[in-house]
Coordinates of C-alpha atoms in Angstrom, one line a residue:
M1 CA -3.1 -10.3 -0.2
E2 CA 0.1 -9.6 -0.1
N3 CA 2.2 -6.4 -1.2
L4 CA 1.9 -6.0 -5.0
D5 CA 5.9 -5.6 -5.4
L6 CA 6.2 -9.0 -3.4
V7 CA 3.7 -10.7 -5.4
V8 CA 5.3 -9.7 -8.4
L9 CA 8.9 -10.5 -7.3
R10 CA 8.1 -13.9 -6.0
A11 CA 6.2 -14.9 -9.4
L12 CA 9.3 -13.8 -11.3
Y13 CA 11.6 -15.6 -8.8
D14 CA 9.9 -18.8 -9.0
W15 CA 9.9 -18.5 -12.7
R16 CA 13.5 -18.0 -13.3
R17 CA 14.5 -20.5 -10.6
A18 CA 12.4 -23.1 -12.7
G19 CA 15.2 -22.0 -15.6
K20 CA 12.1 -19.9 -17.5
R21 CA 12.9 -17.1 -19.4
A22 CA 11.0 -14.0 -18.1
L23 CA 11.2 -10.1 -17.8
L24 CA 10.8 -7.5 -15.6
A25 CA 8.9 -4.3 -16.8
T26 CA 8.8 -1.2 -14.6
V27 CA 7.0 1.9 -15.3
V28 CA 10.0 4.7 -15.3
R29 CA 8.6 8.0 -16.9
T30 CA 5.2 8.9 -17.7
W31 CA 3.8 12.1 -19.7
G32 CA 0.1 13.3 -19.1
S33 CA -2.3 10.9 -17.6
S34 CA -1.5 7.3 -17.3
P35 CA -3.4 4.1 -15.7
R36 CA -0.6 3.2 -13.5
P37 CA 2.3 5.4 -11.9
V38 CA 5.9 5.5 -11.9
G39 CA 7.7 2.8 -10.3
S40 CA 4.7 0.1 -11.0
T41 CA 5.9 -3.2 -12.0
M42 CA 5.1 -6.4 -13.8
A43 CA 6.7 -9.6 -14.6
L44 CA 6.2 -11.7 -17.9
C45 CA 7.3 -15.5 -18.3
E46 CA 8.3 -17.1 -21.5
D47 CA 4.6 -18.7 -21.7
G48 CA 2.6 -15.6 -21.3
A49 CA 1.7 -15.4 -17.8
V50 CA 1.7 -12.4 -16.5
V51 CA 1.8 -10.9 -12.6
G52 CA 1.4 -7.3 -11.8
S53 CA 0.7 -4.7 -14.3
V54 CA 1.8 -1.3 -15.8
S55 CA -1.7 0.1 -17.7
G56 CA -4.9 -0.7 -17.8
G57 CA -4.2 -3.9 -19.8
C58 CA -3.9 -3.1 -23.6
I59 CA -0.1 -2.8 -23.1
E60 CA 0.2 -6.1 -21.1
D61 CA -1.4 -7.5 -24.1
D62 CA 0.8 -6.0 -26.6
L63 CA 4.1 -7.2 -24.4
I64 CA 2.6 -10.6 -24.2
Y65 CA 1.9 -10.6 -27.9
R66 CA 5.6 -9.6 -28.7
F67 CA 7.6 -11.3 -26.4
T68 CA 5.7 -14.7 -26.0
K69 CA 6.2 -14.7 -30.2
A70 CA 10.1 -13.7 -29.6
Y71 CA 10.2 -16.5 -27.0
A72 CA 9.0 -19.1 -29.2
G73 CA 12.0 -18.8 -31.7
A74 CA 10.6 -18.4 -34.9
P75 CA 13.0 -16.9 -37.5
Q76 CA 10.4 -14.2 -38.3
N77 CA 9.9 -13.4 -35.1
E78 CA 11.6 -10.6 -32.8
D79 CA 14.8 -11.6 -31.7
M80 CA 15.1 -13.1 -28.1
P81 CA 15.4 -10.6 -25.8
Q82 CA 18.1 -10.6 -23.6
G83 CA 21.1 -8.6 -22.6
A84 CA 20.8 -5.1 -21.2
P85 CA 17.8 -3.5 -20.0
R86 CA 15.7 -1.7 -22.9
F87 CA 13.4 1.0 -22.7
L88 CA 10.1 0.9 -24.6
K89 CA 7.4 3.7 -25.0
Y90 CA 3.8 3.3 -25.6
G91 CA 1.5 6.2 -26.5
I92 CA 3.2 8.7 -28.3
K93 CA 1.0 9.5 -30.8
A94 CA -2.9 10.1 -30.4
D95 CA -3.9 6.8 -32.0
E96 CA -1.2 4.8 -30.1
A97 CA -2.7 6.1 -26.8
H98 CA -6.2 5.2 -27.8
R99 CA -4.7 1.8 -28.9
F100 CA -3.0 1.0 -25.6
G101 CA -6.0 2.2 -23.4
L102 CA -4.0 5.3 -22.5
P103 CA -6.0 8.9 -21.7
C104 CA -5.8 10.8 -25.1
G105 CA -2.2 12.2 -25.2
G106 CA -0.5 10.1 -22.5
T107 CA 2.6 8.5 -22.8
L108 CA 4.4 6.0 -20.7
E109 CA 8.0 4.6 -20.8
L110 CA 9.2 1.4 -19.4
L111 CA 12.5 -0.3 -18.6
L112 CA 12.5 -3.9 -19.6
E113 CA 15.2 -6.3 -17.6
F114 CA 15.6 -9.7 -19.3
D115 CA 16.3 -13.0 -17.2
P116 CA 16.8 -11.0 -13.9
E117 CA 19.4 -13.1 -11.7
P118 CA 17.4 -15.3 -9.1
D119 CA 20.0 -15.0 -6.3
A120 CA 19.4 -11.0 -6.3
L121 CA 15.6 -11.6 -6.5
A122 CA 15.9 -14.0 -3.8
A123 CA 18.0 -11.3 -1.7
L124 CA 15.4 -8.9 -2.3
I125 CA 12.5 -10.8 -1.3
A126 CA 14.3 -11.9 2.0
D127 CA 15.0 -7.9 3.0
L128 CA 11.0 -7.1 2.1
Q129 CA 10.1 -10.0 4.2
S130 CA 12.6 -9.0 7.1
G131 CA 10.7 -5.5 7.1
R132 CA 13.6 -3.8 5.5
L133 CA 13.4 -0.7 2.9
M134 CA 15.5 -1.2 -0.1
H135 CA 16.8 0.5 -3.0
R136 CA 17.4 -1.8 -6.0
R137 CA 19.9 -0.1 -8.2
V138 CA 19.9 -1.5 -12.1
S139 CA 23.0 -0.8 -14.4
L140 CA 21.6 0.1 -17.8
A141 CA 24.7 -1.0 -19.0
D142 CA 24.5 -4.9 -18.3
G143 CA 21.8 -5.4 -15.8
Q144 CA 23.5 -5.8 -12.8
V145 CA 21.7 -5.7 -9.7
T146 CA 22.7 -3.8 -6.4
L147 CA 20.8 -3.8 -3.4
L148 CA 21.3 -1.1 -0.8
P149 CA 19.3 -0.1 2.5
A150 CA 17.0 2.9 1.9
G151 CA 16.8 5.3 5.0
Q152 CA 13.2 6.3 3.5
P153 CA 10.8 5.8 0.7
E154 CA 12.0 7.5 -2.4
A155 CA 10.6 8.3 -5.8
L156 CA 12.2 6.3 -8.5
V157 CA 15.0 7.7 -10.3
V158 CA 16.6 6.8 -13.8
T159 CA 19.9 8.7 -14.9
D160 CA 22.2 7.8 -18.0
T161 CA 23.6 4.8 -16.3
E162 CA 21.1 3.5 -13.7
L163 CA 17.4 2.8 -12.5
V164 CA 17.0 3.0 -8.8
N165 CA 13.6 1.9 -7.5
T166 CA 12.8 1.8 -3.9
F167 CA 10.8 -1.5 -2.6
G168 CA 9.4 -1.5 0.9
P169 CA 8.1 -4.3 3.1
E170 CA 4.2 -4.3 3.7
Y171 CA 1.9 -1.7 4.5
R172 CA 1.0 -2.8 8.0
M173 CA -2.3 -1.9 10.0
L174 CA -3.5 -2.5 13.6
L175 CA -6.9 -2.7 14.5
I176 CA -7.9 -2.3 18.3
G177 CA -10.9 -3.9 18.5
A178 CA -12.4 -7.2 16.9
G179 CA -16.0 -6.2 16.3
Q180 CA -17.7 -6.1 13.0
L181 CA -16.6 -3.0 11.6
A182 CA -13.2 -4.5 12.6
E183 CA -13.7 -7.4 10.3
Y184 CA -15.0 -5.3 7.2
L185 CA -12.0 -2.6 7.5
A186 CA -9.7 -5.7 7.8
T187 CA -10.9 -7.3 4.7
M188 CA -10.5 -4.2 2.8
A189 CA -7.3 -3.5 4.2
L190 CA -6.1 -7.0 2.8
F191 CA -6.8 -6.6 -0.5
N192 CA -5.4 -3.4 -0.6
G193 CA -2.0 -4.9 0.5
F194 CA -2.0 -4.5 3.6
A195 CA -1.0 -6.8 6.7
V196 CA -3.8 -7.0 9.0
T197 CA -3.2 -7.7 13.0
V198 CA -6.1 -7.1 15.3
C199 CA -6.0 -6.8 19.5
D200 CA -8.7 -7.0 21.7
P201 CA -8.4 -8.7 25.1
R202 CA -12.1 -9.4 25.1
E203 CA -12.8 -13.2 24.3
E204 CA -16.2 -12.3 23.3
Y205 CA -15.4 -10.4 20.1
R206 CA -11.9 -12.2 19.6
G207 CA -13.7 -15.8 19.8
S208 CA -16.0 -15.1 16.8
W209 CA -13.5 -13.5 14.4
S210 CA -14.0 -14.8 11.0
V211 CA -11.4 -13.0 8.8
P212 CA -8.7 -15.3 7.4
G213 CA -5.4 -13.9 6.8
V214 CA -5.5 -11.7 9.8
T215 CA -3.1 -12.0 12.9
V216 CA -5.3 -12.0 16.2
V217 CA -3.7 -11.4 19.5
S218 CA -5.4 -11.4 23.1
E219 CA -2.8 -8.7 24.9
M220 CA -3.5 -5.3 26.0
P221 CA -3.7 -3.0 23.2
D222 CA -1.1 -0.2 24.5
D223 CA 1.4 -3.4 25.0
V224 CA 0.7 -4.7 21.2
V225 CA 1.2 -1.0 20.3
L226 CA 4.6 -1.1 21.7
A227 CA 5.3 -4.5 20.5
F228 CA 3.9 -3.7 16.8
K229 CA 7.0 -1.1 16.3
A230 CA 4.9 1.0 13.8
D231 CA 6.9 2.5 11.1
R232 CA 5.9 5.1 8.6
R233 CA 4.4 2.5 6.2
S234 CA 2.0 1.2 9.3
C235 CA -1.4 2.7 10.7
I236 CA -2.9 2.3 14.0
I237 CA -6.9 2.7 14.3
A238 CA -8.7 1.9 17.4
L239 CA -12.4 1.0 17.0
T240 CA -13.4 -0.5 20.8
H241 CA -15.2 3.1 21.9
D242 CA -14.1 2.0 25.3
P243 CA -11.3 4.5 26.6
K244 CA -9.9 1.5 28.8
L245 CA -8.7 -0.1 25.5
D246 CA -8.4 2.7 23.4
D247 CA -6.9 5.7 25.2
L248 CA -3.5 4.0 25.9
A249 CA -3.0 2.4 23.0
L250 CA -3.7 5.7 21.0
L251 CA -1.2 7.4 23.3
E252 CA 1.4 4.8 22.6
A253 CA 0.5 5.2 18.6
L254 CA 1.3 8.7 18.8
E255 CA 4.8 8.4 19.7
T256 CA 5.6 6.3 16.7
E257 CA 5.8 7.1 13.2
A258 CA 3.0 5.8 12.0
F259 CA 1.5 7.5 8.9
Y260 CA -2.1 7.3 10.2
V261 CA -3.7 7.2 14.0
G262 CA -7.0 7.5 14.5
A263 CA -10.1 6.3 16.5
I264 CA -13.7 5.7 15.9
G265 CA -16.4 7.9 17.5
S266 CA -19.0 10.6 17.1
R267 CA -17.8 14.2 17.5
S268 CA -18.6 14.3 20.9
N269 CA -16.8 11.2 21.9
N270 CA -14.1 12.4 20.0
Q271 CA -13.9 15.7 22.0
A272 CA -14.0 13.8 25.1
R273 CA -11.4 11.9 24.3
H274 CA -9.0 14.8 23.8
Q275 CA -10.3 16.1 27.1
R276 CA -9.4 12.9 29.1
M277 CA -5.9 12.8 27.6
I278 CA -5.3 16.5 28.2
E279 CA -6.7 16.3 31.9
H280 CA -5.3 12.9 32.9
F281 CA -2.1 12.3 30.5
D282 CA -0.4 15.5 30.1
Q283 CA -1.1 16.0 26.5
T284 CA -1.9 19.2 24.6
P285 CA -3.9 20.2 21.7
E286 CA -0.6 20.4 19.8
S287 CA 0.5 16.8 20.7
L288 CA -2.8 15.6 20.1
K289 CA -2.8 16.9 16.5
R290 CA -1.9 13.7 14.7
L291 CA -5.0 11.9 16.2
R292 CA -7.6 11.7 13.6
G293 CA -11.3 11.7 14.5
P294 CA -13.9 11.1 13.9
I295 CA -12.1 9.1 11.2
G296 CA -13.1 8.5 7.7
I297 CA -14.7 10.7 5.1
Y298 CA -18.0 12.1 5.4
I299 CA -20.1 10.2 2.8
G300 CA -23.4 9.6 4.9
S301 CA -22.7 6.2 5.9
K302 CA -24.5 4.6 8.9
T303 CA -23.7 0.9 8.8
P304 CA -20.4 -1.2 9.5
P305 CA -19.3 -1.8 5.7
E306 CA -20.1 1.7 4.8
I307 CA -18.1 3.4 7.5
A308 CA -15.1 0.7 6.6
V309 CA -15.3 2.2 3.0
S310 CA -15.1 5.7 4.7
I311 CA -12.1 4.7 6.8
M312 CA -10.6 2.8 4.5
A313 CA -10.6 5.7 1.7
E314 CA -9.0 8.2 4.2
V315 CA -6.0 5.6 5.1
L316 CA -5.4 5.1 1.5
A317 CA -5.5 8.8 1.0
V318 CA -3.2 9.8 3.7
K319 CA -0.8 6.7 2.7
N320 CA -0.6 8.4 -1.0
G321 CA 0.0 11.8 0.3
V322 CA -3.3 13.0 -0.8
T323 CA -4.8 16.0 1.0
L324 CA -8.8 15.6 1.3
P325 CA -11.1 19.0 0.7
R326 CA -12.3 19.8 4.3
D327 CA -15.7 19.4 3.4
M328 CA -15.0 15.8 3.6
E329 CA -13.9 15.9 7.1
V330 CA -16.4 14.3 9.0
A331 CA -16.8 16.8 11.8
F332 CA -16.3 19.7 9.7
A333 CA -19.2 18.3 7.1
K334 CA -21.7 17.4 9.9
D335 CA -21.2 20.9 11.4
N336 CA -21.5 22.7 8.1
A337 CA -24.5 20.7 7.6
G338 CA -26.2 21.4 10.4
V339 CA -26.3 17.6 11.7
A340 CA -27.1 16.9 15.3
G341 CA -24.8 15.6 17.6
S342 CA -25.2 12.1 18.9
G343 CA -23.8 12.3 22.1
A344 CA -20.8 11.1 23.6
E345 CA -21.8 7.5 24.3
A346 CA -23.3 7.0 20.8
V347 CA -21.8 4.7 18.0
C348 CA -20.8 6.9 15.1
S349 CA -21.9 7.3 11.8
V350 CA -19.8 8.8 8.6

């Protein structure tokens, strides 16, 4: 599954290129709790088709009702929306919050852009496909759009004159190892909007890969990490339990800006990995601080699908800037509970 921003922009572009009227709704402010964060987008076509979301569904229903009636052009309906962007608030009163599916007292504000120019949409989509991070600046006076390269992701900004939203390329995940756990983790990453690459030089693993939509490569993992050119929207995870494949790849990964670098393994396996890297690769405890392991959150899982859930949960928490409680760390939770170690060669559980 593609990055949600790209899905919304592609649908909007297709509608506009086909000559259809359409709008782009962006969540620009929230007060209290809200179902979707600031920056979330939704595209609405004149025929009522919707891609993306700005709430749990009720606000989408209201927008469809209001603007498809307007697009129908009946005299008693709202005027055909066009021209400069408009702000629209939902949930100001408690009864409205309940009506629109917002938590009690929650309020959100949308910016509605009418009939965005197809050429500007095509340019932004091309930039994102090329891996560029972009600022999209929208003039509140006339809806004109300016695209500028962005150095890093930034929160949405609304001033008296413009809206600035940052759009980034897809998040990427590189998995070292094409075993069963990798298949479950890759599947979860795909439906969370990651582009997934799996590296495994072992034909017996690579040849049975069965998850569509994943790029599978056969080169040595450390070479693949170098070619992957990980950035702050990338994560790299080693799943083979084989030091010959994992160690050099992880060392290369630690030299990148990847937001998450980790390896599967038991507590003993993780300690042994750190010792090898310190003794043979001139690493230090400080240089290995970014290397996560045992990866995942502690949910008592032992099967590949459950372990994949625990790993994906930790990846998403790090991606979203959430600090997890220490008692959810695998090593700390097991040590604290007195769970016996499995030995350096054992397959891990989480």
